Short mmCIF file of C-alpha atoms and ligand atoms in Angstrom, two decimals:
data_model
loop_
_atom_site.label_atom_id
_atom_site.label_comp_id
_atom_site.label_asym_id
_atom_site.label_seq_id
_atom_site.Cartn_x
_atom_site.Cartn_y
_atom_site.Cartn_z
CA UNK G 1 172.24 48.35 65.14
CA UNK G 2 174.93 45.61 67.38
CA UNK G 3 174.77 45.89 70.78
CA UNK G 4 177.19 44.58 72.86
CA UNK G 5 177.76 42.28 75.96
CA UNK G 6 177.67 45.41 78.25
CA UNK G 7 175.07 47.22 76.85
CA UNK G 8 172.82 44.10 76.77
CA UNK G 9 174.31 43.32 80.84
CA UNK G 10 173.85 47.10 81.83
CA UNK G 11 170.10 46.78 80.41
CA UNK G 12 169.80 44.11 82.58
CA UNK G 13 171.10 45.93 85.98
CA UNK G 14 168.68 48.96 84.99
CA UNK G 15 165.85 46.92 84.60
CA UNK G 16 165.80 43.88 87.79
CA UNK G 17 167.13 47.33 90.16
CA UNK G 18 163.25 48.49 88.98
CA UNK G 19 161.84 46.00 89.28
CA UNK G 20 163.59 44.97 92.73
CA UNK G 21 162.19 48.39 94.23
CA UNK G 22 159.22 48.11 92.80
CA UNK G 23 158.59 44.63 94.66
CA UNK G 24 160.02 46.29 97.88
CA UNK G 25 158.03 49.50 97.60
CA UNK G 26 155.05 47.51 97.31
CA UNK G 27 155.93 44.70 100.00
CA UNK G 28 156.39 47.74 101.99
CA UNK G 29 153.44 49.85 101.11
CA UNK G 30 151.32 46.39 102.20
CA UNK G 31 152.77 46.43 105.28
CA UNK G 32 152.06 49.95 106.34
CA UNK G 33 155.72 51.43 106.36
CA UNK G 34 154.64 53.93 103.59
CA UNK G 35 152.98 57.33 104.22
CA UNK G 36 152.08 57.80 100.56
CA UNK G 37 150.59 56.43 96.91
CA UNK G 38 152.48 55.04 94.60
CA UNK G 39 152.16 53.83 91.75
CA UNK G 40 154.65 50.83 90.35
CA UNK G 41 156.16 51.27 87.65
CA UNK G 42 156.91 46.74 87.17
CA UNK G 43 156.18 45.31 83.96
CA UNK G 44 157.56 48.44 82.00
CA UNK G 45 161.21 48.20 82.92
CA UNK G 46 162.19 48.10 79.68
CA UNK G 47 160.40 52.14 78.36
CA UNK G 48 163.15 54.01 80.27
CA UNK G 49 166.19 51.64 80.44
CA UNK G 50 166.15 51.99 76.42
CA UNK G 51 165.40 55.27 76.41
CA UNK G 52 167.43 56.80 79.10
CA UNK G 53 170.24 54.60 77.42
CA UNK G 54 171.31 57.06 75.12
CA UNK G 55 170.99 60.26 77.80
CA UNK G 56 174.29 61.71 78.82
CA UNK G 57 174.73 63.21 82.62
CA UNK G 58 173.81 66.76 80.74
CA UNK G 59 170.23 65.73 79.66
CA UNK G 60 167.53 66.00 81.62
CA UNK G 61 164.16 64.12 81.69
CA UNK G 62 160.59 64.73 83.02
CA UNK G 63 158.25 61.58 84.56
CA UNK G 64 155.01 60.88 85.94
CA UNK G 65 153.61 60.10 88.74
CA UNK G 66 154.32 55.93 87.77
CA UNK G 67 158.16 57.97 88.04
CA UNK G 68 160.59 55.21 90.21
CA UNK G 69 162.27 53.71 86.65
CA UNK G 70 162.85 56.81 85.12
CA UNK G 71 164.33 58.28 87.95
CA UNK G 72 166.45 54.97 89.09
CA UNK G 73 167.37 54.49 84.59
CA UNK G 74 168.58 58.45 84.97
CA UNK G 75 170.52 57.79 87.72
CA UNK G 76 168.89 58.79 90.57
CA UNK G 77 169.57 57.94 93.49
CA UNK G 78 167.92 54.70 95.03
CA UNK G 79 169.19 56.04 98.74
CA UNK G 80 167.63 58.92 98.23
CA UNK G 81 164.24 57.36 96.61
CA UNK G 82 163.96 54.93 99.14
CA UNK G 83 163.96 57.07 102.09
CA UNK G 84 161.22 59.74 100.59
CA UNK G 85 159.16 57.25 100.05
CA UNK G 86 159.44 56.11 103.48
CA UNK G 87 158.96 59.95 104.50
CA UNK G 88 161.96 60.33 106.11
CA UNK G 89 164.66 63.53 105.72
CA UNK G 90 167.03 62.37 104.25
CA UNK G 91 164.87 61.23 101.02
CA UNK G 92 165.42 64.23 98.21
CA UNK G 93 162.70 66.53 99.21
CA UNK G 94 163.21 65.88 103.33
CA UNK G 95 160.62 63.43 102.74
CA UNK G 96 158.11 66.24 102.50
CA UNK G 97 157.78 65.36 99.01
CA UNK G 98 156.76 61.25 98.52
CA UNK G 99 156.93 59.21 95.60
CA UNK G 100 155.13 61.87 92.88
CA UNK G 101 157.72 63.99 93.43
CA UNK G 102 160.91 62.90 92.99
CA UNK G 103 163.93 65.79 91.36
CA UNK G 104 167.26 65.65 91.49
CA UNK G 105 168.14 68.42 89.16
CA UNK G 106 171.96 68.01 88.57
CA UNK G 107 171.58 64.86 86.90
CA UNK G 108 169.01 66.14 85.06
CA UNK G 109 165.57 64.81 86.39
CA UNK G 110 163.37 67.78 86.33
CA UNK G 111 160.86 65.54 88.38
CA UNK G 112 158.11 62.76 89.01
CA UNK G 113 154.88 64.39 88.96
CA UNK G 114 151.39 63.66 90.59
CA UNK G 115 149.98 66.13 87.69
CA UNK G 116 149.00 63.76 84.30
CA UNK G 117 150.06 65.45 81.35
CA UNK G 118 151.95 68.67 83.15
CA UNK G 119 155.32 66.68 82.49
CA UNK G 120 155.08 67.91 78.67
CA UNK G 121 155.11 71.16 79.26
CA UNK G 122 157.73 71.50 81.41
CA UNK G 123 159.95 68.92 78.98
CA UNK G 124 159.30 72.03 76.11
CA UNK G 125 160.18 74.91 77.98
CA UNK G 126 163.37 72.80 79.54
CA UNK G 127 164.14 71.74 75.31
CA UNK G 128 163.97 76.36 74.42
CA UNK G 129 166.14 76.78 76.92
CA UNK G 130 168.13 74.25 75.48
CA UNK G 131 167.88 75.05 72.39
CA UNK G 132 168.49 79.16 73.56
CA UNK G 133 172.22 78.59 76.06
CA UNK G 134 173.20 76.13 72.79
CA UNK G 135 174.15 73.38 75.83
CA UNK G 136 174.41 70.36 73.41
CA UNK G 137 172.05 68.60 75.32
CA UNK G 138 168.03 66.74 74.97
CA UNK G 139 164.84 66.44 76.86
CA UNK G 140 162.92 63.22 77.52
CA UNK G 141 159.56 63.91 78.34
CA UNK G 142 157.78 60.43 79.74
CA UNK G 143 154.05 60.21 80.09
CA UNK G 144 150.91 57.41 79.55
CA UNK G 145 147.88 57.05 77.01
CA UNK G 146 145.66 59.04 79.54
CA UNK G 147 148.31 62.14 79.16
CA UNK G 148 148.30 62.10 75.91
CA UNK G 149 144.72 63.19 75.42
CA UNK G 150 145.44 65.79 77.71
CA UNK G 151 145.89 69.67 76.10
CA UNK G 152 149.37 70.10 77.19
CA UNK G 153 150.12 67.21 74.44
CA UNK G 154 149.39 68.57 72.00
CA UNK G 155 149.83 71.89 72.05
CA UNK G 156 153.64 70.64 73.12
CA UNK G 157 153.87 68.43 70.69
CA UNK G 158 152.69 71.52 68.35
CA UNK G 159 155.07 74.22 70.04
CA UNK G 160 158.33 71.95 69.81
CA UNK G 161 157.61 71.20 66.18
CA UNK G 162 157.77 75.16 65.53
CA UNK G 163 160.61 75.59 66.41
CA UNK G 164 162.33 72.39 66.16
CA UNK G 165 162.91 72.15 69.49
CA UNK G 166 165.79 68.94 70.88
CA UNK G 167 162.60 67.51 72.57
CA UNK G 168 161.63 63.28 72.79
CA UNK G 169 158.60 62.08 73.86
CA UNK G 170 157.79 58.98 75.00
CA UNK G 171 153.79 58.22 75.79
CA UNK G 172 154.49 55.33 77.94
CA UNK G 173 150.84 52.73 76.30
CA UNK G 174 150.20 50.82 79.01
CA UNK G 175 147.27 50.58 77.82
CA UNK G 176 145.63 52.16 81.23
CA UNK G 177 144.23 55.41 82.31
CA UNK G 178 143.71 54.58 85.55
CA UNK G 179 140.09 52.00 85.00
CA UNK G 180 140.01 53.03 81.67
CA UNK G 181 140.99 50.53 78.66
CA UNK G 182 142.94 52.52 76.06
CA UNK G 183 140.11 52.18 73.40
CA UNK G 184 137.54 53.54 75.66
CA UNK G 185 139.75 57.20 75.93
CA UNK G 186 140.67 57.23 72.16
CA UNK G 187 140.03 56.04 68.62
CA UNK G 188 143.38 55.99 67.54
CA UNK G 189 145.15 51.99 68.26
CA UNK G 190 148.30 54.32 67.63
CA UNK G 191 149.28 57.66 70.04
CA UNK G 192 151.73 57.32 67.74
CA UNK G 193 149.78 58.78 64.54
CA UNK G 194 149.31 61.91 66.78
CA UNK G 195 153.17 63.21 65.34
CA UNK G 196 151.29 63.07 61.82
CA UNK G 197 148.94 66.26 63.23
CA UNK G 198 152.42 68.22 63.59
CA UNK G 199 154.61 67.09 61.45
CA UNK G 200 156.95 65.04 62.82
CA UNK G 201 158.31 61.82 63.28
CA UNK G 202 156.01 59.13 65.54
CA UNK G 203 157.33 55.39 66.01
CA UNK G 204 154.99 52.91 67.69
CA UNK G 205 157.55 49.98 69.25
CA UNK G 206 156.72 47.22 71.61
CA UNK G 207 157.61 48.53 74.63
CA UNK G 208 158.78 45.54 76.30
CA UNK G 209 161.20 44.79 73.95
CA UNK G 210 164.08 46.91 75.62
CA UNK G 211 166.41 46.66 72.35
CA UNK G 212 163.96 48.19 69.81
CA UNK G 213 162.52 50.98 71.92
CA UNK G 214 166.61 51.98 72.66
CA UNK G 215 167.21 51.49 68.46
CA UNK G 216 163.45 53.54 68.12
CA UNK G 217 165.22 55.95 71.60
CA UNK G 218 168.22 56.05 69.66
CA UNK G 219 167.60 57.47 66.46
CA UNK G 220 165.35 60.29 68.37
CA UNK G 221 167.81 61.55 70.11
CA UNK G 222 170.71 62.22 67.52
CA UNK G 223 167.31 63.95 65.47
CA UNK G 224 167.07 66.08 68.04
CA UNK G 225 170.79 66.54 69.21
CA UNK G 226 171.50 67.50 66.05
CA UNK G 227 168.89 70.49 65.54
CA UNK G 228 166.01 68.51 63.35
CA UNK G 229 163.75 68.82 67.01
CA UNK G 230 161.19 67.00 67.95
CA UNK G 231 160.26 62.98 67.37
CA UNK G 232 157.55 61.22 69.32
CA UNK G 233 157.74 57.51 70.31
CA UNK G 234 155.20 54.89 71.67
CA UNK G 235 156.28 52.62 73.49
CA UNK G 236 153.76 49.36 74.41
CA UNK G 237 154.05 48.30 77.52
CA UNK G 238 151.07 46.61 80.31
CA UNK G 239 151.16 47.92 83.71
CA UNK G 240 152.17 44.57 85.93
CA UNK G 241 150.02 45.80 89.21
CA UNK G 242 147.07 48.25 89.42
CA UNK G 243 146.87 51.42 88.54
CA UNK G 244 148.39 52.65 92.20
CA UNK G 245 149.24 50.22 94.98
CA UNK G 246 146.11 48.53 97.18
CA UNK G 247 144.17 49.27 93.42
CA UNK G 248 142.60 45.23 92.58
CA UNK G 249 142.53 46.16 88.65
CA UNK G 250 139.51 43.52 89.22
CA UNK G 251 138.41 45.81 85.77
CA UNK G 252 141.60 43.59 83.56
CA UNK G 253 140.11 40.86 82.10
CA UNK G 254 142.33 37.82 83.39
CA UNK G 255 143.57 35.81 79.93
CA UNK G 256 145.14 38.84 79.01
CA UNK G 257 147.09 40.07 82.58
CA UNK G 258 148.46 35.80 81.41
CA UNK G 259 149.31 36.39 77.94
CA UNK G 260 151.17 39.92 78.62
CA UNK G 261 153.30 38.04 81.66
CA UNK G 262 154.49 35.81 79.45
CA UNK G 263 155.47 38.27 77.26
CA UNK G 264 157.90 39.73 80.43
CA UNK G 265 161.29 42.86 79.96
CA UNK G 266 162.87 40.96 81.68
CA UNK G 267 163.72 37.09 80.96
CA UNK G 268 162.78 38.44 77.70
CA UNK G 269 166.32 40.27 77.37
CA UNK G 270 167.96 37.57 79.65
CA UNK G 271 166.63 34.75 77.02
CA UNK G 272 167.98 36.91 74.86
CA UNK G 273 172.01 37.12 76.69
CA UNK G 274 172.11 33.77 77.01
CA UNK G 275 170.97 33.32 72.86
CA UNK G 276 173.68 35.25 72.33
CA UNK G 277 175.90 34.53 74.60
CA UNK G 278 176.58 36.76 76.51
CA UNK G 279 176.77 34.94 80.01
CA UNK G 280 175.08 32.39 81.56
CA UNK G 281 171.80 32.04 84.01
CA UNK G 282 173.79 31.56 87.14
CA UNK G 283 175.80 35.26 86.12
CA UNK G 284 172.59 37.05 85.69
CA UNK G 285 171.13 35.45 88.95
CA UNK G 286 173.80 37.64 90.27
CA UNK G 287 173.07 40.62 88.92
CA UNK G 288 169.35 39.93 90.12
CA UNK G 289 170.71 39.72 93.99
CA UNK G 290 173.28 42.39 93.80
CA UNK G 291 170.06 44.63 92.90
CA UNK G 292 167.83 43.27 95.43
CA UNK G 293 171.10 43.52 97.93
CA UNK G 294 171.45 47.04 97.03
CA UNK G 295 167.56 47.74 97.41
CA UNK G 296 167.67 46.56 100.74
CA UNK G 297 170.55 48.44 101.60
CA UNK G 298 168.66 51.17 100.23
CA UNK G 299 165.74 50.00 102.96
CA UNK G 300 168.33 49.81 106.03
CA UNK G 301 169.26 53.39 104.85
CA UNK G 302 166.08 54.71 104.81
CA UNK G 303 164.95 53.01 107.96
CA UNK G 304 167.40 54.56 110.82
CA UNK G 305 166.59 58.01 108.73
CA UNK G 306 165.39 59.78 111.18
CA UNK G 307 161.84 61.80 110.28
CA UNK G 308 161.28 65.45 109.50
CA UNK G 309 161.93 67.10 112.15
CA UNK G 310 158.09 69.26 113.32
CA UNK G 311 159.79 73.04 113.70
CA UNK G 312 160.64 72.73 109.80
CA UNK G 313 157.79 72.15 109.14
CA UNK G 314 156.94 74.95 106.91
CA UNK G 315 161.34 75.20 105.33
CA UNK G 316 161.66 74.73 101.90
CA UNK G 317 157.54 73.99 101.47
CA UNK G 318 157.30 78.33 100.07
CA UNK G 319 160.00 80.44 98.35
CA UNK G 320 160.18 83.90 99.52
C1 LIG W 401 145.66 66.24 85.49
C2 LIG W 401 144.82 65.49 85.94
N1 LIG W 401 143.66 64.90 85.58
C3 LIG W 401 143.61 63.51 86.33
C4 LIG W 401 144.18 63.44 87.47
C5 LIG W 401 143.98 61.56 88.22
N2 LIG W 401 144.86 60.17 87.75
C6 LIG W 401 145.70 60.11 88.49
S1 LIG W 401 146.91 58.94 87.48
C7 LIG W 401 145.52 58.64 85.76
C8 LIG W 401 145.77 58.04 84.70
C9 LIG W 401 146.56 58.71 84.05
O1 LIG W 401 146.37 57.72 83.19
P1 LIG W 401 147.73 57.94 82.54
O2 LIG W 401 148.92 59.14 81.91
O3 LIG W 401 147.89 56.48 80.81
O4 LIG W 401 149.08 57.05 82.21
P2 LIG W 401 149.27 55.49 83.59
O5 LIG W 401 149.05 55.66 84.56
O6 LIG W 401 148.93 54.65 83.01
O7 LIG W 401 151.50 55.67 84.02
C10 LIG W 401 144.30 59.95 86.48
C11 LIG W 401 143.25 60.70 85.75
C12 LIG W 401 145.82 63.62 87.88
N3 LIG W 401 146.49 63.33 88.92
N4 LIG W 401 145.96 65.30 86.65
#
């Protein structure tokens, strides 16, 4: 598959925007400016970017506790995301949800989720709705290696398979479930192998290679859209930081960390773009600087926004 200059530069923009958002969130959290937990996606940008580049606005995603990258890649509004992290009334959840509850249904973002593995049945249900409504939409379900051990994973893949639902399950295998190394929590090397148990295609790809992710997702999305049912894609990647901000990640082998940092998906894509002569280093630096500026402006928006009013404490919390 030959990708155009516009596509690769678009990937670069999305990935550098996610990275800039995450590193800014790390800095703000350390400065005590963000009231809730943040689980950062730095290092895993190629997964959300490569997958979501295959989606249209009418398509849906379900996200996780590590969701900022998914939201940005699906077109989420960065100023509203940042305001939510700050707990401000202009945020996606009017400041009451924080990082793990951001949703934008108009953009097909069915929500981040603090419950590990909870997105899998939601994605399966959304895919059933798409099939019944015949709206031609596809659902992508992002989840981690840890979530691949939950009953929700097995039930969802089975149900999606027998009903041939238009859903793509994307396992983001960053090798860790908090401090639990993959080898210690599952006896298979490739999560993709689990697809065979449900009679659906399963493929493991280099999750730090945005082109490889894009190509695998293109096939799975096409399959889902044409009514041939679900697929499982495992993207092998690495989170650069601790499980959440504040976790020093002392359980990581420093040598392994160093080796993975050398496989950082962003410089890898930059090298590819330069090799193809699609852009110069200076042009890529400009894309990165623009991404940084967008994040700085989102921080200004958030900091200038009011906190929710105390009398609104119960609004949007309970349904009548
Ligand atoms: C049902 C449930 N069990 C446990 C937790 C606590 N918890 C939060 S994140 C996490 C690990 C998730 O690992 P993984 O699915 O690999 O995602 P990653 O954090 O690596 O992106 C756990 C166990 C939870 N939030 N929900």
